[in-house]
XYZ file of C-alpha atoms in Angstrom:
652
model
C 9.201 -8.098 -2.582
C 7.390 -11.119 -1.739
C 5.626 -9.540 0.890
C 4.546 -6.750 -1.370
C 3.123 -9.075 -3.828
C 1.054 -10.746 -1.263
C 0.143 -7.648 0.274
C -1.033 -6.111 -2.817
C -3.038 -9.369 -3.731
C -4.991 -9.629 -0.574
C -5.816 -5.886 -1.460
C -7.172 -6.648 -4.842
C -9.531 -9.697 -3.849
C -11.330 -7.614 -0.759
C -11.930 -5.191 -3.430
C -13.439 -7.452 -5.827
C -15.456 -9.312 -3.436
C -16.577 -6.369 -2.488
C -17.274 -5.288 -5.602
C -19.074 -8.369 -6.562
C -21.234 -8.486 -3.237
C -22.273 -4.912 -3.143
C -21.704 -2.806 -6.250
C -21.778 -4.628 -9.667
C -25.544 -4.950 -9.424
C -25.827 -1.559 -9.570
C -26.423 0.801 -12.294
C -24.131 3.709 -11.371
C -21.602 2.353 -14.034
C -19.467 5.811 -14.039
C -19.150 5.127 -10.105
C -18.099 1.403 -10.434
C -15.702 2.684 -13.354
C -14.165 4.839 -10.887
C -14.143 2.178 -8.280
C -12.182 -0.326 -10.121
C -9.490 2.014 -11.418
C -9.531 3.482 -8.052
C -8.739 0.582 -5.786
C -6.439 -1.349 -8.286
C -4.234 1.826 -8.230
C -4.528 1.880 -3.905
C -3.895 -2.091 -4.264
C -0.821 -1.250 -5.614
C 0.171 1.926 -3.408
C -1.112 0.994 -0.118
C 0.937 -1.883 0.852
C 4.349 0.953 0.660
C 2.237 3.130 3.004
C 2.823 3.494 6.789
C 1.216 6.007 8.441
C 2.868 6.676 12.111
C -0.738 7.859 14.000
C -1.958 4.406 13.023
C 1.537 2.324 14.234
C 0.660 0.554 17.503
C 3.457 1.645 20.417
C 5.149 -1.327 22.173
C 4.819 -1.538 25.686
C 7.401 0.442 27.823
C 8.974 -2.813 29.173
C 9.737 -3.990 25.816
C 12.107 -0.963 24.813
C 14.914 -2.427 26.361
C 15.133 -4.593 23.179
C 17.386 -3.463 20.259
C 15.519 -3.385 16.657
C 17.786 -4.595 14.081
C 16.555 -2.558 10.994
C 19.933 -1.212 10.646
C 22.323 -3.858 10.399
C 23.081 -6.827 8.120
C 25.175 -9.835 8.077
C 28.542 -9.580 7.262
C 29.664 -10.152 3.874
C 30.972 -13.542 2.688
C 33.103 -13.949 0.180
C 35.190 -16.785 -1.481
C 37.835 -17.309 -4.331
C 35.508 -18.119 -7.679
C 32.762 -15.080 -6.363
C 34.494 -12.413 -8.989
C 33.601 -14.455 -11.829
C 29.843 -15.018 -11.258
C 27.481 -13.612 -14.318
C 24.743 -11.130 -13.911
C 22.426 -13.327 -14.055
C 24.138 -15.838 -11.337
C 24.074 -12.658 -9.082
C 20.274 -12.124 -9.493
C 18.088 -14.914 -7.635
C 15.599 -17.239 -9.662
C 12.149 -15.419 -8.243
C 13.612 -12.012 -9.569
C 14.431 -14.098 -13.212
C 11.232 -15.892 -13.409
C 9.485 -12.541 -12.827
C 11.346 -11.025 -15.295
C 10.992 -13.451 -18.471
C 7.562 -13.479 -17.702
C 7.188 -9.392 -17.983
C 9.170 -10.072 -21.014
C 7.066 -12.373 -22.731
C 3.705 -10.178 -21.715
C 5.810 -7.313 -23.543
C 5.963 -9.434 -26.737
C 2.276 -10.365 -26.611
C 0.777 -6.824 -26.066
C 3.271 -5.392 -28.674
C 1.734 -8.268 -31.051
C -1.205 -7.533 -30.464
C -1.046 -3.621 -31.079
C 0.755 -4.766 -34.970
C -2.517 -6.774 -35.755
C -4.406 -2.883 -34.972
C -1.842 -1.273 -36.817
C -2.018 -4.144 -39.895
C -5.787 -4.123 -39.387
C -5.563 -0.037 -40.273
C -3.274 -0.747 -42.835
C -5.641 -3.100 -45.171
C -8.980 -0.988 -44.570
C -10.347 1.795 -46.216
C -10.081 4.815 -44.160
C -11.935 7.797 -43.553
C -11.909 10.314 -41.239
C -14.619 12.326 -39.629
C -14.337 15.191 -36.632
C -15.167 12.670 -34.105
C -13.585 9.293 -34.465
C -11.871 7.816 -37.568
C -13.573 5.281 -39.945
C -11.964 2.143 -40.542
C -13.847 -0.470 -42.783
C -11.855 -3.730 -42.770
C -12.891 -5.951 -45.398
C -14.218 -9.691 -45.368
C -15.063 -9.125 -41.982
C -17.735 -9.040 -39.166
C -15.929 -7.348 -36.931
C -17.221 -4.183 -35.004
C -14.681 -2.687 -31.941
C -12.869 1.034 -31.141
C -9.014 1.665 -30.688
C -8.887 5.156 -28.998
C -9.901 7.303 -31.609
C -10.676 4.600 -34.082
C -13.557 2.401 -34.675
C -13.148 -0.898 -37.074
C -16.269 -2.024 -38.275
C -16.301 -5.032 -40.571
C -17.507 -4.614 -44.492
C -19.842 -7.429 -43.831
C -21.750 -5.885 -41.476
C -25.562 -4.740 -42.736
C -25.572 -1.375 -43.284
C -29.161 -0.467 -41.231
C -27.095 -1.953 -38.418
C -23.660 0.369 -38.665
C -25.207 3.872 -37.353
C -26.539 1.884 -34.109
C -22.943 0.134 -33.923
C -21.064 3.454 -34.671
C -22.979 5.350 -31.956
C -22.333 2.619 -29.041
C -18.713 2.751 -30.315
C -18.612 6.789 -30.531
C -19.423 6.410 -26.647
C -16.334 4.628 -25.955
C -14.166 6.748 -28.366
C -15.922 9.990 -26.337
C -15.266 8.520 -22.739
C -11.520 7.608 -23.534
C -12.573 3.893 -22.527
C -9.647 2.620 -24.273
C -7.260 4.311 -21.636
C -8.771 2.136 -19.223
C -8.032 -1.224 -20.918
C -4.756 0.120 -21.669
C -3.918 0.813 -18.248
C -4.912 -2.541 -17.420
C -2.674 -3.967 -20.073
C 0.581 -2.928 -18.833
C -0.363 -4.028 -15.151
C -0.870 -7.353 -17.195
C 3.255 -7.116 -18.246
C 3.608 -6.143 -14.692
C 1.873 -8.337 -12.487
C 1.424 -11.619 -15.575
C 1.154 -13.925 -12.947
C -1.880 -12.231 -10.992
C -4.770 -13.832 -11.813
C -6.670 -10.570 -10.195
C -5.286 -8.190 -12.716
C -7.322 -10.389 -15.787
C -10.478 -10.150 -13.422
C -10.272 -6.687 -12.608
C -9.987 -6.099 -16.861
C -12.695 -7.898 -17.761
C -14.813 -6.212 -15.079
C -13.797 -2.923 -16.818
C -14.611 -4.240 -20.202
C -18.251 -5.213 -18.890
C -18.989 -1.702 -17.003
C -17.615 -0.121 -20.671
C -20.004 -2.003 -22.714
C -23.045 -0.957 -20.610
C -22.173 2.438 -19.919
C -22.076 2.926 -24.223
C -25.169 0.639 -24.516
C -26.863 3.099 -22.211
C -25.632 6.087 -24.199
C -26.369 5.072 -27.472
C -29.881 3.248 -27.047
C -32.080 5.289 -26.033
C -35.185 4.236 -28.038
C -36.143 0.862 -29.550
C -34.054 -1.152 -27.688
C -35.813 -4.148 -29.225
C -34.468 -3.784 -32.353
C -31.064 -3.554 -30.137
C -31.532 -6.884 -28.650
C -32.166 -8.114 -32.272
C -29.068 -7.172 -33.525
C -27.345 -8.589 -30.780
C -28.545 -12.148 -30.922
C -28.709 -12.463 -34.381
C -25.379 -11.077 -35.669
C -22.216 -13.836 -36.264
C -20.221 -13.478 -34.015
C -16.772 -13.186 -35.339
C -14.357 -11.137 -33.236
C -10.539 -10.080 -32.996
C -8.834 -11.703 -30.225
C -7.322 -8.205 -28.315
C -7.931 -7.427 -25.261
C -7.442 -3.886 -24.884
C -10.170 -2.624 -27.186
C -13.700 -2.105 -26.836
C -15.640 -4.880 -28.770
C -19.487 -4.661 -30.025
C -19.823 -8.212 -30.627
C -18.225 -10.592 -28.159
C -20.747 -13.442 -26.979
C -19.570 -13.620 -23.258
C -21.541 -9.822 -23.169
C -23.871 -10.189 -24.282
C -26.821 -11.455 -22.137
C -25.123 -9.223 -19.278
C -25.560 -5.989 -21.895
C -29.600 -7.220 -22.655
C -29.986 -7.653 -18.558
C -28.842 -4.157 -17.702
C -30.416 -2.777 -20.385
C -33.639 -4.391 -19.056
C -32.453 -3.142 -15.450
C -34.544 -0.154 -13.816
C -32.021 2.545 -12.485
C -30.611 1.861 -8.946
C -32.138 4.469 -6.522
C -30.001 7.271 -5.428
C -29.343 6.411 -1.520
C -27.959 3.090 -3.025
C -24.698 4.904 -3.400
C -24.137 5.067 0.334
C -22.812 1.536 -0.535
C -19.465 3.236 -2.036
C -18.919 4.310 1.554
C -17.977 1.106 2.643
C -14.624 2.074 0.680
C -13.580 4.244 3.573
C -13.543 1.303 6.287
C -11.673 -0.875 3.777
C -8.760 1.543 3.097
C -8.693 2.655 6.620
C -8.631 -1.300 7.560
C -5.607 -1.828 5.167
C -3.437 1.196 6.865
C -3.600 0.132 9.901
C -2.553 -3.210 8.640
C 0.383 -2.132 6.412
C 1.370 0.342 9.415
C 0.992 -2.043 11.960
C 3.233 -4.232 10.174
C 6.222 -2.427 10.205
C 6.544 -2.758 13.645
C 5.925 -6.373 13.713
C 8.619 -7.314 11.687
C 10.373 -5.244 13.641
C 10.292 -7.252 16.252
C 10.830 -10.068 15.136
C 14.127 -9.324 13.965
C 14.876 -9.162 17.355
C 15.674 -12.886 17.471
C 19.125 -11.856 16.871
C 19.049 -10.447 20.152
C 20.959 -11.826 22.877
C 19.579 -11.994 26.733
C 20.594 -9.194 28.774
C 23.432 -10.210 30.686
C 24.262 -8.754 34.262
C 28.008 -9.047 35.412
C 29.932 -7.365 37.660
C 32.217 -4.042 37.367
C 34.771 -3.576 40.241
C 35.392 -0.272 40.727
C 38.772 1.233 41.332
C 37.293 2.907 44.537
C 38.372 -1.147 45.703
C 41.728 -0.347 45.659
C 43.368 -2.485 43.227
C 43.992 -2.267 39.284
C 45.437 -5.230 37.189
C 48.789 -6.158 38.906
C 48.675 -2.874 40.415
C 48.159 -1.204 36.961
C 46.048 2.019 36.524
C 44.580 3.695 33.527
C 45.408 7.039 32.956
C 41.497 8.712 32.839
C 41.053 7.375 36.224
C 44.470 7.682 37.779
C 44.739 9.749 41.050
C 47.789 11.572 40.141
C 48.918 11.252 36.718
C 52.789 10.738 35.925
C 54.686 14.271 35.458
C 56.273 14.724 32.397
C 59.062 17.062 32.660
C 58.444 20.400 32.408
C 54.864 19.649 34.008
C 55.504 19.918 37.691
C 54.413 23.353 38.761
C 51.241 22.808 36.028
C 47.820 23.523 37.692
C 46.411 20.621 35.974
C 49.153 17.921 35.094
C 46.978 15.876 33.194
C 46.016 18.650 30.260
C 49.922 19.509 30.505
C 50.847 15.781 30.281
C 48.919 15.563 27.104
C 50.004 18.770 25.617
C 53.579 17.930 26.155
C 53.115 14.219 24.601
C 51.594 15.822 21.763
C 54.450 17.914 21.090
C 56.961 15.649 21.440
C 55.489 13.585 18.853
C 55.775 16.910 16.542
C 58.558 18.240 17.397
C 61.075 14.374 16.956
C 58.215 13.256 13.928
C 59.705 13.110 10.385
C 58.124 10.888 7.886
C 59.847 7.568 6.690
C 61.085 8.216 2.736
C 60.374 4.604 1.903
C 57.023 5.162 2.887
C 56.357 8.389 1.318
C 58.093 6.968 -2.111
C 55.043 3.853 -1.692
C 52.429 6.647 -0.533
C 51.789 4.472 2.354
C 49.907 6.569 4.934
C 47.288 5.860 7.651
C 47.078 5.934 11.819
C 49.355 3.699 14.097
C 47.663 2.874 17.318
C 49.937 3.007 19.774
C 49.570 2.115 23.649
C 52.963 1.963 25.957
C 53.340 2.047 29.770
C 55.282 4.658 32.081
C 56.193 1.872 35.264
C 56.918 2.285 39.043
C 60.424 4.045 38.448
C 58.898 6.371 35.441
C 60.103 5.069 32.458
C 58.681 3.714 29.249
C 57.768 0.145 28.313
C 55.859 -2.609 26.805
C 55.552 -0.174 23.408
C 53.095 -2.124 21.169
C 52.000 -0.474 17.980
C 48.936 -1.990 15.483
C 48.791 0.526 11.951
C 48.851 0.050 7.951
C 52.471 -0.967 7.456
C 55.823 -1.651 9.362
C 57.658 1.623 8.434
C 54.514 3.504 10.152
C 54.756 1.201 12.804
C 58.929 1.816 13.420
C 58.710 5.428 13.093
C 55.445 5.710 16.124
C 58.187 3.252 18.158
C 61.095 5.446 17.672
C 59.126 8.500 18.800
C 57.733 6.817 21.833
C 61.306 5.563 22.895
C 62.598 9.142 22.990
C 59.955 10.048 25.674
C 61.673 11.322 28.916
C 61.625 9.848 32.028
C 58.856 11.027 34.295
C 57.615 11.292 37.736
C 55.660 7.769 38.352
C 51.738 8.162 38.221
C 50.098 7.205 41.966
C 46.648 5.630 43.076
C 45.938 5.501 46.382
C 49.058 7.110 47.617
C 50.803 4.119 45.521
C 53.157 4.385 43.128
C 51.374 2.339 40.171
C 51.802 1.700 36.276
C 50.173 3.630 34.551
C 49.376 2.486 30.594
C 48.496 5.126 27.653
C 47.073 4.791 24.403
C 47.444 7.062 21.488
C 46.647 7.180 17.794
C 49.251 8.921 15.506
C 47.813 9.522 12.112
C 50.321 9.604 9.088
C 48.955 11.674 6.175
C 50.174 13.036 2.590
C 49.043 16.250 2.087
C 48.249 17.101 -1.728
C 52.147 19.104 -2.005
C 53.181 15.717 -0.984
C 54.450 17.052 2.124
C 54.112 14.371 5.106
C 52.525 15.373 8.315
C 50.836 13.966 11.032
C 48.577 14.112 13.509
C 46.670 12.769 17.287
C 43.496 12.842 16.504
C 40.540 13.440 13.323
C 38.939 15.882 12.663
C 35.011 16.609 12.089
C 32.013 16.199 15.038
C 30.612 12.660 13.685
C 27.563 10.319 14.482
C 27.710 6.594 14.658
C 25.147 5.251 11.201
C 23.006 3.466 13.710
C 21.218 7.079 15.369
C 22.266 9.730 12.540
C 19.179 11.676 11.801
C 20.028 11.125 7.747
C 22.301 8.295 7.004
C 24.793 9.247 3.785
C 22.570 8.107 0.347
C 24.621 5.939 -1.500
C 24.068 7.104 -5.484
C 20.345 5.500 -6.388
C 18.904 5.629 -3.199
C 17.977 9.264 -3.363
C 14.024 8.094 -3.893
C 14.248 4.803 -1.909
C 11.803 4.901 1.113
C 14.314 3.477 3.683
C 17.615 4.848 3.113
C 19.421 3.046 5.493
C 18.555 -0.661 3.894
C 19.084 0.529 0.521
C 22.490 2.122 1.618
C 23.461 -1.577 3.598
C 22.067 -3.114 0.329
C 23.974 -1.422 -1.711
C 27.231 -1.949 0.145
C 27.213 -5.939 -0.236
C 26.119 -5.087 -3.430
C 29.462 -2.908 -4.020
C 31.268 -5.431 -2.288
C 30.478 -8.591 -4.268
C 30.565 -6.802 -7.371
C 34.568 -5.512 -7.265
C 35.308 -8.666 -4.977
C 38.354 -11.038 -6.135
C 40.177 -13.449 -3.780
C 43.407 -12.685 -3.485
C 45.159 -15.470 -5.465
C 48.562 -15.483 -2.871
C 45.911 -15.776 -0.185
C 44.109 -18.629 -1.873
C 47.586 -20.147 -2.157
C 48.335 -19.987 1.101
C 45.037 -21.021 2.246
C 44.780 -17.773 3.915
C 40.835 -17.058 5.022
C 38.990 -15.208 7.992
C 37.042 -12.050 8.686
C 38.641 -8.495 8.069
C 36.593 -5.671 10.214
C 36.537 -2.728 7.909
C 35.869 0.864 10.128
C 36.095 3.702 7.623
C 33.876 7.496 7.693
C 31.897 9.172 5.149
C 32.616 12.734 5.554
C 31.008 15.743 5.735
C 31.925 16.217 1.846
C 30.027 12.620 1.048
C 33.799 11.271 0.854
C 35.464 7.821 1.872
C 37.736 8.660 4.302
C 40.168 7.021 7.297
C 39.548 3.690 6.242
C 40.784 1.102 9.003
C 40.735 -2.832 8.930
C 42.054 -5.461 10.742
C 42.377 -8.944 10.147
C 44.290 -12.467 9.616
C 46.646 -11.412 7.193
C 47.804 -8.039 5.697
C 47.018 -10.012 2.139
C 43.281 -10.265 3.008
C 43.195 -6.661 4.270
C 44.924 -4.958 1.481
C 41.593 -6.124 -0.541
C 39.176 -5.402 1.949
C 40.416 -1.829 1.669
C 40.888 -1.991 -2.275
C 37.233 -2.337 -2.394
C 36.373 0.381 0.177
C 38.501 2.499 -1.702
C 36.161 2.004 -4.239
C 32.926 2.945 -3.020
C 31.320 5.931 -4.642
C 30.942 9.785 -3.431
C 27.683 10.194 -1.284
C 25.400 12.848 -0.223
C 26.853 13.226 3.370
C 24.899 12.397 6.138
C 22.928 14.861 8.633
C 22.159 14.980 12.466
C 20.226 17.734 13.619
C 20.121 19.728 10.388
C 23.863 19.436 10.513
C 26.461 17.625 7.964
C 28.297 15.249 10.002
C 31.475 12.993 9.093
C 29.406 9.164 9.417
C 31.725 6.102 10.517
C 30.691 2.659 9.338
C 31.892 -0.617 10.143
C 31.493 -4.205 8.325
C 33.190 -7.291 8.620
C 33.997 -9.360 5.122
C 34.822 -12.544 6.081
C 36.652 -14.602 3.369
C 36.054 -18.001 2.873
C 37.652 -20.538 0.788
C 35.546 -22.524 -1.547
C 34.640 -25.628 0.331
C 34.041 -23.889 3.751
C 31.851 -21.039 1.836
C 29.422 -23.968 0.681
C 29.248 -25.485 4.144
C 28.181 -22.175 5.586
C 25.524 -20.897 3.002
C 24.220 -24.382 3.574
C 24.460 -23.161 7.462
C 22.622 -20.039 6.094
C 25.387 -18.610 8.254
C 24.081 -19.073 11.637
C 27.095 -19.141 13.802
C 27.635 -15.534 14.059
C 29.931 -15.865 16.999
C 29.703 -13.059 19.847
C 31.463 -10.154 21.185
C 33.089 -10.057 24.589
C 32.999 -6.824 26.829
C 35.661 -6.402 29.287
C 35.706 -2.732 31.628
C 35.708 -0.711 34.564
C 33.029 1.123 36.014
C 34.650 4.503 37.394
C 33.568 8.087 38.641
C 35.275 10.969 37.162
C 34.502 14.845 37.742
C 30.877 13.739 39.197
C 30.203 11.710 36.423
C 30.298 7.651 36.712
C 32.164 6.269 33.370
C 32.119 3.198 32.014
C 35.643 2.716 30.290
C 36.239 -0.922 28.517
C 36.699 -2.838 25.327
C 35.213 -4.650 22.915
C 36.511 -8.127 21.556
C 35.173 -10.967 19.606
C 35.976 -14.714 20.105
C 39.507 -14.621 19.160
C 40.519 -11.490 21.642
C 40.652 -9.018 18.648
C 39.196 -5.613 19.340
C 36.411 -4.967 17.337
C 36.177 -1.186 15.937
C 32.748 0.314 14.803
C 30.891 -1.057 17.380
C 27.633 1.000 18.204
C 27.488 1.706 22.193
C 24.429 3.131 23.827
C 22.649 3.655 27.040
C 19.297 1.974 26.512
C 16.326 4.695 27.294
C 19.082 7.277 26.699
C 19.673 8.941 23.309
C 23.600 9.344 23.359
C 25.744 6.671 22.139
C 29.396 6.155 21.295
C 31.564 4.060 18.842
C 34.148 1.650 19.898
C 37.448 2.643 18.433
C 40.198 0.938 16.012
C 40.456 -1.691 18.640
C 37.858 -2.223 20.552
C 38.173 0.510 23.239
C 35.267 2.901 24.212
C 33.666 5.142 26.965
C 30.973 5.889 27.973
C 28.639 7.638 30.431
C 26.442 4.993 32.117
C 25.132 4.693 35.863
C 24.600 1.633 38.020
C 22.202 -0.430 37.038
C 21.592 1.169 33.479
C 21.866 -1.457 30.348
C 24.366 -0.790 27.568
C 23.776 -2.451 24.507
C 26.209 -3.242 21.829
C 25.417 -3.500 17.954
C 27.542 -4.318 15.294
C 27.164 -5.742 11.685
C 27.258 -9.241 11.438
C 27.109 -10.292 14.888
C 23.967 -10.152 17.517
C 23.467 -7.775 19.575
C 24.490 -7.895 22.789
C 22.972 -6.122 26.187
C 24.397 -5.922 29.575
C 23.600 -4.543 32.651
C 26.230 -2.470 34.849
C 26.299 -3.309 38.218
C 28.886 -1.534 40.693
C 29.874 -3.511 43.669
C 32.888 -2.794 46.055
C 35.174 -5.795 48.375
């Protein structure tokens, strides 16, 4: 906004200087009319302009770095933030701007009841042209739109010269202008500009009627006009005959010869001006652009050993890469064992599922990650389980437990352990039948590369969708915020990652968190939960289901001071652990995403850079993607920087 403001000013003054400098001189006072109510309206467009053929490109070695339009910090919030006011939410600029449009509104609305009282008390009369309005004990002589006021002190030789300068105005609609002029005033009160840019107006009215109406003995003109008293109303939105400031400008032009015709090659300079501003405003985008980029971090260049080494982690493989997969029963004489192996897992988990009563009574639903290993001898082990609530959790372990035992997977002609990761989704169905399920549905598109991010409800119009939509989730997120009050008991605070998708219906759907305490996450989700229907978001003229990710990190009160006094500069990091493998002729990278504390972070925005495919790191932290050696990945995610790396492959 401040930028705007500033924008728009600079606008205004290379207008008026050049206005001053080359064109107010002139008599082509319809021209300069135009002028003045032409560039205050581009001063005010212009700066929300950006025309692409005009953006300068960056250089191709600098497209390695990640713009941050997209993302925001993560939302902070602290017991006490629920019970902030309106105004407390809206920052003092944004107040002070608006009691000073508020006290312009009083003015100009005082000023039209002095017209309308001024009406009242006269006598009068109406003709097919204007409306007559004598005002008594007065010298007064001005026009209101359709009305002219003249004063019933005025000498009567001198009212059919006054009435005919003030017909001109009433004719030419001249009271339009100042009114337009007025509410920029209410606007824009504290631009010094806008006054300037209405009294120009006012001076270009007064000779363009002075020039209508006088067309013989302008002597007896200039008489009247240095000889009448000078009493005047004090508005400045109508058209005044006698106002002293005029009126040796209005006997000067008068006196002026007409400007000669190729004088009004001077309006071209217009067209250089404009064009100069466009390229500024345009250029600008990308400017900023970069420097948002401070949040980037270096590129960092570590090391993937490849499997093609020989070794795992203690002689543990995962099962993408695995030579020979383990054989689940039933899967020996398959032509591909690792399609059967998955098929069969799958319908074990149907076939021994049945949904926990307790936690159909609560409506508890929601996916259980689950990740478990088959060892040396076949069996399986180390079953670890992260979902929504324990009865979830028990049910995914007692289903896992009754796997069978299987053939042991090999690498290398080595028997090996082999771990495998699975999500099992618990859903109600509307019949309040339970079922369940291994995956989501819907093709979706990570919010950092959709074509159309989802419009939040009042960004339909905005100009940048995604901001407004970011802006409008803290916005959502402070306003149904409350600190949980067990939490704030128990001094409970940290950061809850929220991953949830807008679907293809505009819906909140599969929202996911993880965090500290089950206390802090139950709220995180509460206000998800909350978030309005959207128009769904589009990639390739295609509804697509959109996943999001933010972190709210909750603060108690004395640590939330200390870090908006920080301005909330520690951002931490993420961490980035994988393997670098080859797989059907394609080289994979397969790894995880953590932050400081170890904890997988989900939502995380993958890509290739120079490459237009990216992927999103799942409920905790794991991803893959393709990449090749020596390519950069780079890693964005709300409310931490972004991070690049380079993949380098190299054997021992």
């Amino acid at each position: 906004m401040i930028t705007y403001i500033l924008e728009s000013l600079a606008f205004q003054l290379v207008f008026l200087l050049a206005y001053d400098l080359f064109l107010k001189k002139e008599t082509f006072f319809q021209w300069n009319r135009a002028y003045l109510l032409g560039t205050f309206a581009l001063s005010i467009i212009l700066p929300w302009v950006k025309v692409e053929a005009l953006t300068i490109s960056m250089p191709e070695g600098l497209q390695t770095t990640t713009v941050f339009l997209t993302q925001l910090n993560g939302v902070v919030l602290g017991p006490g933030a629920e019970e902030t006011s309106i105004l407390q939410q809206i920052s003092w600029p944004y107040l002070v701007l608006g009691l000073g449009s508020l006290l312009a509104t009083i003015w100009f609305a005082y000023k039209l009841v002095q017209i309308k009282r001024l009406r009242h008390k006269g006598a009068v009369e109406h003709y097919r042209e204007f409306t007559k309005v004598t005002v008594p004990q007065s010298t007064s002589a001005f026009s209101f739109f359709r009305n002219i006021f003249m004063g019933e002190e005025i000498q009567k030789d001198k009212e059919d010269n006054i009435l005919a300068h003030e017909l001109v105005h009433v004719k030419q609609w001249h009271s339009l202008d100042l009114l337009f002029f007025e509410l920029a005033r209410i606007v824009f009160w504290f631009n010094p500009l806008v006054y300037i840019y209405q009294n120009r107006v006012a001076e270009l009215h007064e000779f363009i009627a002075d020039e209508k109406a006088v067309k013989h003995n302008k002597a007896a003109h200039f008489e009247m006009l240095l000889c009448q008293a000078f009493h005047t109303q004090n508005i400045s939105f109508v058209n005044q005959f006698f106002k002293t400031s005029l009126i040796k400008k209005r006997i000067v032009m008068l006196q002026k010869k007409k400007s000669k015709t190729v004088w009004q090659l001077k309006y071209a300079l217009l067209l250089p001006l404009v064009l100069g501003m466009l390229v500024y405003t345009s250029c600008e985008s990308e400017k900023s652009a970069s420097s948002d980029n401070t949040a980037e971090e270096p590129i960092e260049e570590i090391v993937i050993v490849g499997y093609e080494a020989g070794k795992g982690q203690e002689g543990e493989v995962p099962f993408g890469v695995i030579d020979e997969v383990p054989v689940f029963p039933g899967c020996e004489d398959a032509e591909d064992k690792r399609a059967c192996f998955q098929e069969k897992i799958q319908r074990h988990i149907q076939k021994n599922f049945r949904y926990p009563e307790a936690a159909e009574q609560q409506g508890i639903e929601g996916k259980v990650s689950a990740i478990f290993r088959i060892d040396l001898e076949g069996n399986i082990v180390d079953i670890n389980m992260k979902g929504p609530h324990d009865l979830l959790e028990n049910e995914t372990g007692r289903i896992l437990a009754k796997l069978p035992q299987m053939q042991p997977g090999k690498h290398e002609g080595k028997a090996v352990k082999v771990p495998f990761s699975i999500p099992i989704t618990f859903k109600l169905d509307d019949g309040d039948n339970a079922k369940t399920s291994t995956q989501e549905d819907g093709m979706s598109v990570p919010f950092a590369t959709i074509d159309e991010v989802p419009i939040f409800p009042g960004c339909e119009d905005a100009a940048d969708k995604k901001r407004c939509f970011n802006e409008k989730i803290v916005e959502h997120i402070k306003k149904h915020f409350r600190y949980p009050e067990a939490a704030e008991k128990q001094g409970i605070q940290g950061r809850v990652s929220i991953l949830f998708t807008i679907d293809s219906n505009g819906e909140i759907s599969s929202i996911k968190k993880r965090g500290p305490s089950e206390i802090l996450e139950n709220e995180a989700v509460r206000i998800i939960e909350r978030l309005p229907k959207m128009q769904p978001g589009k990639h390739k003229g295609e509804t697509m289901n959109v996943p999001f990710a933010i972190p709210i990190t909750f603060k108690l009160k004395d640590q939330v001071k200390y870090e908006n006094k920080q301005t909330y500069s520690n951002k931490g990091e993420m961490k980035v652990g994988g393997i670098l493998v080859n797989k059907d002729n394609a080289s994979l990278f397969i790894g995880k995403v953590t932050d400081e504390e170890s904890m997988g972070i989900p939502g995380v925005t993958i890509s290739v850079v120079g490459k237009n495919e990216d992927v999103i790191s799942g409920f905790d932290g794991h991803f893959k993607i393709a990449v090749n050696d020596g390519e950069t990945l780079k890693f964005q995610y709300i409310g931490l920087p972004n991070k690049l790396i380079r993949v380098e492959k190299k054997l021992f």
